Amino acid sequence: MSESDEKLQKGIMELEKGNNKKAFSLFKEVFETRQERLLKKVQDNPKSPTLMLDALYMIHALVWLRIAEAGKDKKHGVELLGKAVGTVEAARTALGPLVTGLAQWAQEKQIKVVQNKALGLLAATKDLEDMAKKALEQRRKMKD
């Protein structure tokens, strides 16, 4: 597991404990690291078929960052959770078909690692979208 993945997991655990500030800090580090890594990969190999995986990983970090920010900033929580939902929906809509295509290509080329990452990331994106929507709905109900 990469250092970013470990920080992401720690951030999720901090969210579960209700420590939104610590989670926000961890998610911000993950987002910035993944953003830098994506930019470097684009510069190094702009035609890499796996760039979309890195882009989706970065977007996941951004969604988690928005979720933690919503917990930290109660006043703007609904708006921030709405941004999180919109971000993950846009990612699924725009990158989902590309990642699915990459998984099929990897299967044909028998590149199991890429296929598994792509399929796992698609499932994680759906789970993240569902979770963000539930959090938004709960926050809306609390506000009423």
GROMACS .gro file of C-alpha atoms in nm:
model
  144
    1MET     CA    1   0.000   0.000   0.000
    2SER     CA    2   0.139   0.339  -0.096
    3GLU     CA    3   0.194   0.621   0.151
    4SER     CA    4  -0.097   0.811  -0.007
    5ASP     CA    5  -0.325   0.510   0.035
    6GLU     CA    6  -0.223   0.481   0.400
    7LYS     CA    7  -0.295   0.851   0.460
    8LEU     CA    8  -0.629   0.815   0.283
    9GLN     CA    9  -0.720   0.523   0.511
   10LYS     CA   10  -0.609   0.719   0.818
   11GLY     CA   11  -0.822   1.011   0.701
   12ILE     CA   12  -1.126   0.787   0.664
   13MET     CA   13  -1.069   0.653   1.016
   14GLU     CA   14  -1.040   1.009   1.147
   15LEU     CA   15  -1.371   1.094   0.976
   16GLU     CA   16  -1.533   0.797   1.147
   17LYS     CA   17  -1.404   0.927   1.481
   18GLY     CA   18  -1.551   1.270   1.404
   19ASN     CA   19  -1.210   1.436   1.376
   20ASN     CA   20  -1.284   1.631   1.057
   21LYS     CA   21  -0.987   1.870   1.091
   22LYS     CA   22  -0.733   1.586   1.105
   23ALA     CA   23  -0.912   1.405   0.822
   24PHE     CA   24  -0.912   1.723   0.614
   25SER     CA   25  -0.539   1.765   0.667
   26LEU     CA   26  -0.467   1.407   0.563
   27PHE     CA   27  -0.696   1.424   0.259
   28LYS     CA   28  -0.537   1.752   0.152
   29GLU     CA   29  -0.192   1.589   0.159
   30VAL     CA   30  -0.322   1.292  -0.042
   31PHE     CA   31  -0.492   1.516  -0.297
   32GLU     CA   32  -0.182   1.731  -0.346
   33THR     CA   33   0.044   1.426  -0.374
   34ARG     CA   34  -0.182   1.257  -0.627
   35GLN     CA   35  -0.220   1.580  -0.823
   36GLU     CA   36   0.159   1.622  -0.842
   37ARG     CA   37   0.203   1.257  -0.942
   38LEU     CA   38  -0.056   1.290  -1.220
   39LEU     CA   39   0.107   1.605  -1.358
   40LYS     CA   40   0.450   1.439  -1.353
   41LYS     CA   41   0.317   1.128  -1.528
   42VAL     CA   42   0.150   1.342  -1.795
   43GLN     CA   43   0.478   1.525  -1.854
   44ASP     CA   44   0.680   1.202  -1.861
   45ASN     CA   45   0.443   0.997  -2.077
   46PRO     CA   46   0.140   1.190  -2.209
   47LYS     CA   47   0.018   0.890  -2.407
   48SER     CA   48   0.009   0.645  -2.117
   49PRO     CA   49  -0.321   0.456  -2.114
   50THR     CA   50  -0.313   0.444  -1.733
   51LEU     CA   51  -0.325   0.823  -1.687
   52MET     CA   52  -0.700   0.803  -1.641
   53LEU     CA   53  -0.649   0.575  -1.342
   54ASP     CA   54  -0.426   0.835  -1.179
   55ALA     CA   55  -0.680   1.105  -1.263
   56LEU     CA   56  -0.957   0.905  -1.099
   57TYR     CA   57  -0.741   0.841  -0.792
   58MET     CA   58  -0.682   1.216  -0.767
   59ILE     CA   59  -1.054   1.286  -0.799
   60HIS     CA   60  -1.129   1.037  -0.522
   61ALA     CA   61  -0.891   1.230  -0.297
   62LEU     CA   62  -1.070   1.553  -0.388
   63VAL     CA   63  -1.409   1.405  -0.302
   64TRP     CA   64  -1.281   1.285   0.037
   65LEU     CA   65  -1.132   1.631   0.093
   66ARG     CA   66  -1.472   1.792   0.028
   67ILE     CA   67  -1.644   1.547   0.262
   68ALA     CA   68  -1.400   1.626   0.544
   69GLU     CA   69  -1.430   1.997   0.469
   70ALA     CA   70  -1.809   1.968   0.499
   71GLY     CA   71  -1.767   1.815   0.843
   72LYS     CA   72  -1.526   2.088   0.942
   73ASP     CA   73  -1.735   2.375   0.802
   74LYS     CA   74  -2.089   2.298   0.921
   75LYS     CA   75  -2.223   2.627   0.785
   76HIS     CA   76  -2.138   2.531   0.426
   77GLY     CA   77  -2.168   2.154   0.473
   78VAL     CA   78  -2.458   2.099   0.234
   79GLU     CA   79  -2.284   2.300  -0.037
   80LEU     CA   80  -1.953   2.117   0.011
   81LEU     CA   81  -2.120   1.776   0.011
   82GLY     CA   82  -2.306   1.881  -0.303
   83LYS     CA   83  -1.969   1.959  -0.462
   84ALA     CA   84  -1.840   1.619  -0.354
   85VAL     CA   85  -2.138   1.446  -0.511
   86GLY     CA   86  -2.109   1.650  -0.830
   87THR     CA   87  -1.739   1.578  -0.855
   88VAL     CA   88  -1.775   1.204  -0.819
   89GLU     CA   89  -2.074   1.195  -1.056
   90ALA     CA   90  -1.876   1.388  -1.318
   91ALA     CA   91  -1.579   1.158  -1.272
   92ARG     CA   92  -1.793   0.848  -1.309
   93THR     CA   93  -1.968   0.988  -1.615
   94ALA     CA   94  -1.655   1.116  -1.788
   95LEU     CA   95  -1.391   0.865  -1.683
   96GLY     CA   96  -1.607   0.559  -1.617
   97PRO     CA   97  -1.638   0.456  -1.983
   98LEU     CA   98  -1.267   0.521  -2.041
   99VAL     CA   99  -1.164   0.315  -1.741
  100THR     CA  100  -1.402   0.038  -1.847
  101GLY     CA  101  -1.240   0.046  -2.191
  102LEU     CA  102  -0.897   0.032  -2.030
  103ALA     CA  103  -1.003  -0.273  -1.827
  104GLN     CA  104  -1.121  -0.446  -2.144
  105TRP     CA  105  -0.799  -0.355  -2.326
  106ALA     CA  106  -0.592  -0.482  -2.031
  107GLN     CA  107  -0.791  -0.806  -2.030
  108GLU     CA  108  -0.725  -0.856  -2.402
  109LYS     CA  109  -0.355  -0.782  -2.353
  110GLN     CA  110  -0.351  -1.000  -2.042
  111ILE     CA  111  -0.228  -0.720  -1.819
  112LYS     CA  112  -0.400  -0.836  -1.503
  113VAL     CA  113  -0.261  -0.563  -1.275
  114VAL     CA  114  -0.408  -0.283  -1.488
  115GLN     CA  115  -0.734  -0.470  -1.534
  116ASN     CA  116  -0.772  -0.525  -1.160
  117LYS     CA  117  -0.686  -0.163  -1.075
  118ALA     CA  118  -0.935  -0.035  -1.332
  119LEU     CA  119  -1.217  -0.260  -1.214
  120GLY     CA  120  -1.142  -0.190  -0.849
  121LEU     CA  121  -1.137   0.182  -0.912
  122LEU     CA  122  -1.471   0.169  -1.092
  123ALA     CA  123  -1.625  -0.014  -0.796
  124ALA     CA  124  -1.466   0.230  -0.551
  125THR     CA  125  -1.602   0.522  -0.752
  126LYS     CA  126  -1.955   0.384  -0.731
  127ASP     CA  127  -1.918   0.321  -0.357
  128LEU     CA  128  -1.780   0.672  -0.304
  129GLU     CA  129  -2.067   0.822  -0.501
  130ASP     CA  130  -2.324   0.631  -0.297
  131MET     CA  131  -2.157   0.731   0.029
  132ALA     CA  132  -2.136   1.099  -0.071
  133LYS     CA  133  -2.503   1.101  -0.173
  134LYS     CA  134  -2.605   0.945   0.160
  135ALA     CA  135  -2.397   1.200   0.353
  136LEU     CA  136  -2.555   1.484   0.154
  137GLU     CA  137  -2.904   1.352   0.216
  138GLN     CA  138  -2.836   1.315   0.589
  139ARG     CA  139  -2.697   1.669   0.608
  140ARG     CA  140  -3.001   1.805   0.427
  141LYS     CA  141  -3.233   1.629   0.672
  142MET     CA  142  -3.037   1.770   0.966
  143LYS     CA  143  -3.071   2.120   0.825
  144ASP     CA  144  -3.450   2.094   0.790
   0.00000   0.00000   0.00000
